[in-house]
Amino acid sequence: MKRTLYLKLLLGYALFGMLGFLTVSTLTSHMALNYIEKQTISSLYREANLLASNYASNYYRGTMTLDDVKSQFETVAAYLDTDIWVVDRNGNILINSQPDSAPNNAIQDFDISSFGTKYYQTSTFFDMFSEKMLSVFSPITINYKVRGYVLIHKSISDLVSYKDGFLNIAYLTLAIIFLCAFIVLVLFTFIVYLPIRRMTRAAKDYSEGNFDTQINVHANDELGYLASSINYMATELSTLEEDQRKFIANVSHDFRSPLTSIKGYIDAILDGTIPHDAQDKYLNIILFETERLNKLTQSMLELNKYGVRGSMMDITDFDINHTIKMVVQSFEGICKDKRISFELILTGQTCIVSADMSKIQQVLYNLADNAIKFSPPDSTITIETTEKNDKVFISVKDAGIGIPKDSIKKIWERFYKTDLSRGKDKRGTGLGLAIVKEIISSHNENINVISTEGVGTEFIFTLPMAQTGKEL
Ligand code: ATP
Ligand code: MG
């Protein structure tokens, strides 16, 4: 499996670290040195002014000796870690706080205008130093006349080492941020990346038809919700596959058994095993099986139509009482043979419902057919209609064999027949109630069954009353 997402994250993390380091080592370093330089210049300038006006001028006025001034300057220079000079206008060094650092007493080619308009410069100061220095000057003015200068020199390398000290703090901060980012990365790995990887693996398994894989993500967040949705989807898909397999097995079985018997009897007739005078009986069996196959095909085509729910519905307002009477009439012949009677308890003269009439006719036909098939001779089947809250409840009740408790949920499945009924009805395909269920569901209505084994069965379904039903 590709690990591109994680690789991208790791690359991003490494890039973040590199950019952070690069920024600190270039931009931060440059800005820090600038800042330190500026601060140093302004503090040294203040100091030079102070020394020029308070001490050096005293020397020129004759109120302090050169040695007194020198000893003061030496203290300040040691404190500031700088070199402090007093030079006259010609560049002769009168006071040097650190005489060893400058071997000459006179500055060659001294020219104060080399500072330009600024009061500081960065140089080796007329080659008086071997390294680069930051030099700040302040004139000593007596009676508005410049008599000399106080110069303070600070080594640039000192400033650089300040900056390095500061940068170390920046690097440490960066390292801590990097560590924090690493912790976030680890958390992200566990909270987001690993669950996503588990889901991707599961999805791959599903695409290969293996629906057993379950995703173990129990977080109470969007990912947890996604994982449980995928798990649910996988379970649904697997049952769908199972249903399909069962359906095909049932269809094949239901087609194969009549075909086998038809073929067997035809073979026997052709090769003379069945004598000529007995052929009628077997031809009738062949006819019976052919009719069964025909019914099976019809029912399957019918069920297939309901695959697309709600399609091909022809909703009209009609009298359900009338429809019930018509369906009952069509069973007259069979009822006479079995001595079964129908009792109709119908509300009002008419009861107008809004539904697809031919489909509801089929529902009634299938329910009545079952009631007759599974009722003993000399029994009564009751069909009742009641109105309640804009709905009409239609009940078909028989006193037949009933449905065992553990079969009650399965009777709606395609091809399902209870063991009890198999002996009574060999012609049944087990598709009748599946069709009934589809029709009622496509009307957005409900159907229920109440049954007690050996006592009887009642099917009750609802239909919407027509809006104009009450006036009619
Ligand atoms: P078909 O309707 O295709 O001729 P069928 O009647 O066997 O076949 P369904 O109408 O779907 O199929 O009924 C499914 C099963 O439910 C029946 O085989 C029977 O076992 C049981 N059943 C349905 N109605 C009743 C009833 N009124 N009394 C007892 N059992 C019933
Ligand atoms: Mg039936």
XYZ file of C-alpha atoms and ligand atoms in Angstrom:
504
model
C 0.000 0.000 0.000
C 1.183 3.496 -0.795
C 2.087 5.604 2.195
C 1.998 8.915 0.362
C -0.074 10.809 2.932
C 2.298 9.949 5.751
C 5.332 10.593 3.575
C 3.954 14.032 2.747
C 3.458 14.725 6.428
C 7.006 13.653 7.293
C 8.396 15.749 4.442
C 6.353 18.712 5.674
C 7.720 18.176 9.155
C 11.332 18.008 7.920
C 10.767 21.088 5.741
C 9.325 22.932 8.725
C 12.474 22.106 10.736
C 14.844 23.111 7.930
C 13.069 26.396 7.214
C 13.006 27.194 10.936
C 16.742 26.582 11.228
C 17.474 28.595 8.070
C 15.375 31.529 9.290
C 17.087 31.649 12.672
C 20.590 31.304 11.221
C 20.145 34.022 8.581
C 17.291 36.446 9.199
C 17.184 36.282 12.999
C 21.007 36.404 13.192
C 21.194 39.456 10.921
C 18.393 41.281 12.742
C 19.852 40.482 16.165
C 23.318 41.842 15.208
C 21.740 45.024 13.844
C 19.756 45.491 17.003
C 22.733 44.901 19.312
C 24.854 47.340 17.252
C 22.229 50.071 17.455
C 21.782 49.624 21.180
C 25.536 49.638 21.775
C 26.064 52.748 19.618
C 23.407 54.745 21.457
C 24.625 53.713 24.915
C 28.290 54.356 24.008
C 27.349 57.736 22.537
C 25.609 58.707 25.775
C 28.652 57.587 27.697
C 31.066 59.534 25.415
C 28.997 62.699 25.826
C 29.023 62.307 29.565
C 32.788 61.758 29.677
C 33.433 64.702 27.317
C 31.328 67.206 29.212
C 31.995 66.082 32.803
C 35.601 64.933 32.883
C 37.620 65.761 29.772
C 36.487 69.416 29.768
C 37.646 69.703 33.410
C 41.115 68.800 32.246
C 41.082 71.566 29.630
C 39.762 74.022 32.167
C 42.606 73.011 34.482
C 40.357 71.818 37.344
C 41.535 68.207 37.009
C 44.966 66.735 36.225
C 45.454 64.404 33.266
C 46.186 61.516 35.650
C 42.911 62.094 37.570
C 40.936 62.068 34.353
C 42.813 58.995 33.155
C 42.087 57.010 36.287
C 38.360 57.881 35.978
C 38.364 56.784 32.321
C 40.135 53.537 33.149
C 37.357 52.629 35.609
C 34.616 53.405 33.111
C 36.467 51.556 30.313
C 36.849 48.445 32.467
C 33.175 48.639 33.370
C 32.042 49.000 29.756
C 34.652 46.567 28.419
C 35.825 49.208 25.925
C 38.882 51.323 25.040
C 38.437 55.039 25.880
C 40.691 57.635 24.363
C 41.033 61.385 24.636
C 42.676 62.848 21.519
C 43.415 66.433 20.618
C 42.379 67.951 17.319
C 45.567 66.771 15.623
C 45.147 63.175 16.542
C 47.580 62.966 19.467
C 46.339 60.509 22.047
C 46.317 62.280 25.432
C 44.599 59.538 27.401
C 44.389 55.851 26.558
C 42.529 53.655 29.046
C 44.497 50.674 27.743
C 47.922 51.877 26.550
C 49.040 48.364 25.408
C 46.314 48.130 22.770
C 47.601 51.138 20.786
C 51.363 51.307 20.427
C 51.423 54.778 18.889
C 50.615 57.938 20.731
C 49.647 59.767 17.597
C 46.982 58.665 15.123
C 48.387 58.722 11.616
C 46.305 60.777 9.133
C 43.687 61.513 11.826
C 40.717 63.284 10.322
C 37.452 63.585 12.314
C 35.553 64.223 9.057
C 36.093 60.508 8.215
C 33.012 59.919 10.458
C 30.949 61.911 7.935
C 27.651 63.075 9.369
C 27.538 60.172 11.800
C 29.025 59.986 15.260
C 30.199 56.374 14.864
C 32.044 54.142 12.438
C 33.027 50.521 12.048
C 36.664 50.111 11.023
C 40.170 49.371 12.265
C 40.265 53.121 13.094
C 43.163 54.459 11.009
C 44.825 51.037 11.388
C 45.199 51.580 15.115
C 43.545 48.169 15.798
C 44.207 44.780 14.321
C 40.489 43.883 14.302
C 37.318 45.739 13.374
C 36.046 48.097 16.062
C 32.892 50.105 16.608
C 34.167 53.646 17.341
C 31.957 56.386 18.782
C 33.146 59.972 19.316
C 32.009 63.054 21.205
C 33.742 66.459 20.893
C 35.126 68.232 23.947
C 33.905 71.796 23.650
C 35.167 74.693 25.719
C 33.645 78.123 25.036
C 32.093 76.881 21.817
C 35.472 75.686 20.577
C 36.326 72.083 19.923
C 39.464 71.198 21.886
C 39.575 67.498 21.404
C 37.515 64.302 21.276
C 36.478 61.473 23.555
C 36.534 58.229 21.548
C 35.094 54.950 22.749
C 36.061 51.763 20.874
C 34.224 48.488 21.246
C 35.349 45.296 19.567
C 32.900 44.050 16.920
C 33.736 40.468 17.890
C 32.281 41.252 21.349
C 29.022 42.251 19.695
C 29.072 39.093 17.575
C 29.493 36.952 20.671
C 26.502 38.726 22.298
C 24.529 37.935 19.203
C 25.680 34.287 19.292
C 24.504 34.018 22.893
C 21.124 35.374 21.856
C 20.966 33.011 18.865
C 21.587 30.031 21.135
C 18.379 30.963 22.974
C 16.579 31.192 19.612
C 17.905 27.763 18.580
C 16.771 26.277 21.887
C 13.293 27.773 21.416
C 13.216 26.384 17.884
C 14.199 22.944 19.158
C 11.369 23.051 21.725
C 8.867 24.090 19.009
C 10.187 21.265 16.809
C 9.689 18.809 19.664
C 6.144 20.090 20.216
C 5.460 19.648 16.494
C 6.796 16.112 16.775
C 4.360 15.379 19.605
C 1.549 16.772 17.415
C 2.764 14.540 14.573
C 2.696 11.456 16.812
C -0.802 12.353 18.058
C -1.934 12.939 14.476
C -0.539 9.524 13.524
C -2.612 7.774 16.174
C -5.760 9.894 15.993
C -6.061 10.476 12.252
C -3.541 8.603 10.126
C -3.830 5.050 11.554
C -7.678 5.064 11.536
C -7.650 6.285 7.931
C -5.181 3.547 7.026
C -7.397 0.933 8.681
C -10.392 2.214 6.719
C -8.456 2.204 3.452
C -7.397 -1.403 4.053
C -10.964 -2.413 4.860
C -12.263 -0.646 1.739
C -9.697 -2.592 -0.300
C -10.928 -5.852 1.259
C -14.527 -4.911 0.445
C -13.606 -4.154 -3.150
C -12.202 -7.703 -3.342
C -15.514 -9.066 -2.073
C -14.348 -9.821 1.462
C -16.925 -8.197 3.725
C -15.753 -9.857 6.984
C -13.192 -7.153 7.736
C -14.415 -4.853 10.498
C -12.828 -1.472 11.173
C -11.787 -1.092 14.803
C -12.130 2.649 15.255
C -14.183 3.558 18.304
C -13.413 7.265 18.561
C -16.304 9.540 19.385
C -15.657 11.885 16.472
C -16.141 12.168 12.707
C -13.661 9.350 12.032
C -15.427 7.046 14.494
C -18.729 7.887 12.828
C -17.256 7.245 9.387
C -15.822 3.893 10.516
C -19.129 2.700 11.959
C -20.924 3.834 8.779
C -18.467 1.824 6.666
C -18.889 -1.187 8.971
C -22.650 -0.907 8.625
C -22.344 -0.607 4.845
C -20.146 -3.736 4.722
C -22.663 -5.735 6.782
C -25.493 -4.586 4.516
C -23.497 -5.466 1.398
C -22.626 -8.896 2.745
C -26.278 -9.683 3.581
C -27.279 -8.390 0.175
C -24.818 -10.759 -1.417
C -26.073 -13.592 0.799
C -29.704 -12.778 -0.124
C -28.854 -12.779 -3.782
C -27.145 -16.150 -3.504
C -30.141 -17.571 -1.637
C -32.523 -16.080 -4.175
C -30.684 -17.643 -7.110
C -30.497 -21.002 -5.303
C -34.251 -20.899 -4.670
C -35.099 -19.875 -8.228
C -32.922 -22.630 -9.686
C -34.462 -25.177 -7.354
C -38.004 -24.096 -8.112
C -37.404 -24.268 -11.830
C -35.429 -27.477 -11.767
C -37.905 -29.730 -9.945
C -40.872 -29.239 -12.326
C -38.538 -29.411 -15.329
C -37.043 -32.694 -14.068
C -40.457 -34.263 -13.607
C -41.689 -32.997 -17.012
C -38.605 -34.424 -18.689
C -38.973 -37.718 -16.812
C -42.588 -38.191 -17.863
C -41.970 -37.199 -21.503
C -39.016 -39.631 -21.711
C -41.191 -42.364 -20.237
C -44.020 -41.663 -22.708
C -41.641 -41.608 -25.676
C -39.802 -44.828 -24.840
C -43.078 -46.587 -24.068
C -42.509 -47.131 -20.319
C -45.868 -45.446 -19.807
C -48.495 -47.362 -21.768
C -50.666 -45.509 -24.211
C -53.836 -45.698 -22.126
C -52.132 -44.289 -19.011
C -50.662 -41.322 -20.882
C -53.550 -38.953 -20.115
C -52.847 -39.030 -16.394
C -49.168 -38.169 -16.907
C -49.898 -35.542 -19.519
C -52.122 -33.888 -16.893
C -49.218 -33.914 -14.445
C -47.031 -32.366 -17.139
C -49.716 -29.714 -17.684
C -49.863 -29.054 -13.932
C -46.089 -28.594 -13.736
C -46.079 -26.378 -16.821
C -48.758 -24.190 -15.233
C -46.634 -23.966 -12.100
C -43.626 -22.892 -14.143
C -45.782 -20.336 -15.903
C -47.030 -18.963 -12.574
C -43.496 -18.855 -11.210
C -42.281 -16.847 -14.202
C -45.276 -14.516 -13.959
C -44.700 -13.914 -10.246
C -41.016 -13.234 -10.735
C -41.730 -10.762 -13.488
C -44.297 -9.129 -11.208
C -41.798 -8.860 -8.334
C -39.150 -7.474 -10.633
C -41.492 -4.619 -11.519
C -41.470 -3.491 -7.888
C -37.696 -3.349 -7.779
C -37.959 0.331 -8.617
C -40.187 1.435 -5.788
C -43.159 3.598 -6.499
C -42.782 3.339 -10.244
C -45.682 2.468 -12.502
C -48.300 3.314 -9.897
C -51.735 4.223 -11.141
C -53.402 5.848 -8.128
C -57.185 6.332 -8.430
C -60.126 6.687 -6.026
C -62.221 3.511 -5.910
C -64.633 1.636 -3.681
C -62.675 -1.026 -1.789
C -65.934 -2.736 -0.704
C -66.754 -3.348 -4.349
C -63.252 -4.642 -5.096
C -63.475 -7.082 -2.169
C -66.816 -8.395 -3.431
C -65.415 -8.915 -6.948
C -62.358 -10.812 -5.651
C -64.564 -13.041 -3.458
C -66.789 -13.806 -6.447
C -63.825 -15.008 -8.483
C -63.198 -17.703 -5.833
C -66.803 -18.964 -5.864
C -66.032 -22.173 -7.735
C -63.176 -23.287 -5.461
C -65.143 -22.298 -2.363
C -68.057 -24.442 -3.429
C -65.743 -27.445 -3.874
C -64.176 -26.955 -0.450
C -67.464 -25.848 1.159
C -65.773 -22.682 2.364
C -67.868 -19.546 2.874
C -66.889 -15.891 2.958
C -68.257 -13.454 5.529
C -67.923 -9.791 4.587
C -68.168 -7.126 7.319
C -67.808 -3.895 5.348
C -68.182 -0.323 6.617
C -70.934 1.671 4.929
C -72.331 1.185 1.461
C -69.101 2.336 -0.136
C -65.608 2.936 1.191
C -63.490 5.041 -1.153
C -59.739 4.608 -0.972
C -56.941 6.194 -2.954
C -54.639 3.476 -4.376
C -53.664 1.485 -7.445
C -56.810 -0.601 -7.944
C -55.391 -3.488 -9.968
C -52.536 -3.942 -7.507
C -54.805 -3.885 -4.459
C -56.984 -6.431 -6.277
C -53.912 -8.625 -6.562
C -53.179 -8.190 -2.800
C -56.728 -9.258 -1.936
C -56.523 -12.122 -4.399
C -53.223 -13.416 -2.925
C -54.503 -13.133 0.679
C -57.827 -14.807 -0.127
C -56.022 -17.512 -2.109
C -53.805 -18.271 0.901
C -56.767 -18.225 3.291
C -58.646 -20.749 1.128
C -55.550 -22.937 0.556
C -54.739 -23.220 4.241
C -58.312 -23.511 5.600
C -60.039 -26.815 6.275
C -63.355 -27.592 4.496
C -66.549 -26.188 6.046
C -64.788 -23.174 7.517
C -65.464 -19.443 7.144
C -63.133 -16.692 5.945
C -63.932 -13.179 7.189
C -63.017 -10.016 5.307
C -63.583 -6.835 7.259
C -63.041 -3.142 6.564
C -62.851 -0.412 9.238
C -62.162 3.296 8.978
C -59.865 5.030 11.424
C -58.006 8.369 11.183
C -58.201 8.760 7.391
C -57.130 5.147 6.939
C -59.053 2.065 5.965
C -58.003 -1.161 7.691
C -58.668 -4.291 5.647
C -58.483 -7.635 7.400
C -58.518 -11.140 5.866
C -59.040 -13.733 8.576
C -59.198 -17.524 8.322
C -59.519 -20.428 10.713
C -56.857 -22.532 9.002
C -53.572 -24.211 9.864
C -51.910 -21.017 11.149
C -48.252 -20.085 10.933
C -45.662 -21.368 13.430
C -44.111 -18.586 15.575
C -40.583 -18.958 14.207
C -41.826 -18.692 10.608
C -43.916 -15.576 11.052
C -41.125 -13.184 10.071
C -39.987 -15.267 7.127
C -43.317 -15.551 5.277
C -42.591 -12.232 3.508
C -39.355 -13.582 2.025
C -39.337 -14.726 -1.557
C -39.871 -18.499 -1.959
C -40.509 -19.054 1.729
C -43.119 -21.686 2.611
C -43.768 -23.092 6.075
C -43.283 -26.821 6.563
C -46.938 -27.017 7.632
C -48.146 -25.686 4.284
C -45.979 -27.800 2.013
C -48.241 -30.848 2.301
C -51.386 -28.782 1.720
C -50.249 -26.805 -1.319
C -47.797 -28.180 -3.838
C -48.572 -25.561 -6.440
C -47.496 -22.540 -4.336
C -44.285 -20.778 -5.197
C -43.836 -18.794 -1.986
C -43.848 -15.540 -3.926
C -47.445 -14.407 -3.223
C -46.787 -12.627 0.089
C -43.514 -11.094 -1.196
C -45.589 -9.465 -3.948
C -48.221 -8.361 -1.397
C -45.535 -6.763 0.768
C -43.982 -4.937 -2.198
C -47.347 -3.570 -3.318
C -48.322 -2.326 0.155
C -44.846 -0.797 0.711
C -44.980 0.983 -2.640
C -48.194 2.625 -1.377
C -46.245 3.672 1.776
C -48.677 1.626 3.832
C -48.267 -1.313 6.250
C -49.283 -4.932 6.433
C -49.259 -7.120 9.549
C -50.032 -10.694 10.377
C -51.446 -12.259 13.537
C -51.457 -16.046 13.590
C -51.765 -18.958 15.988
C -50.738 -22.395 14.829
C -53.773 -24.640 14.476
C -56.230 -21.788 15.172
C -56.040 -19.372 12.252
C -54.401 -16.395 10.613
C -55.337 -12.746 10.136
C -53.656 -10.367 7.692
C -54.393 -6.643 8.205
C -53.269 -3.872 5.862
C -54.016 -0.175 5.589
C -54.962 2.065 2.670
C -55.386 5.851 2.609
C -58.976 7.063 2.428
C -59.649 9.259 -0.578
C -59.874 13.000 0.228
C -63.265 13.113 -1.479
C -64.233 9.764 -0.011
C -66.511 11.209 2.662
C -68.644 13.217 0.248
C -69.130 10.311 -2.156
P -48.075 -18.577 -4.032
O -48.733 -17.487 -3.277
O -46.976 -18.103 -4.886
O -49.000 -19.493 -4.713
P -47.612 -19.513 -1.389
O -49.007 -19.246 -1.114
O -46.990 -20.744 -0.822
O -47.312 -19.486 -2.947
P -47.094 -17.043 -0.086
O -48.447 -16.569 -0.444
O -45.970 -16.105 -0.225
O -46.703 -18.320 -0.910
O -47.097 -17.543 1.375
C -45.905 -17.975 1.973
C -46.143 -19.018 3.031
O -46.786 -18.408 4.160
C -47.110 -20.080 2.611
O -46.449 -21.090 1.885
C -47.618 -20.582 3.934
O -46.681 -21.443 4.502
C -47.672 -19.318 4.772
N -49.023 -18.731 4.758
C -49.453 -17.686 4.038
N -50.753 -17.401 4.295
C -51.153 -18.297 5.204
C -52.409 -18.541 5.870
N -53.468 -17.814 5.620
N -52.455 -19.563 6.755
C -51.363 -20.323 6.999
N -50.164 -20.153 6.394
C -50.057 -19.157 5.515
Mg -49.976 -17.431 -1.706
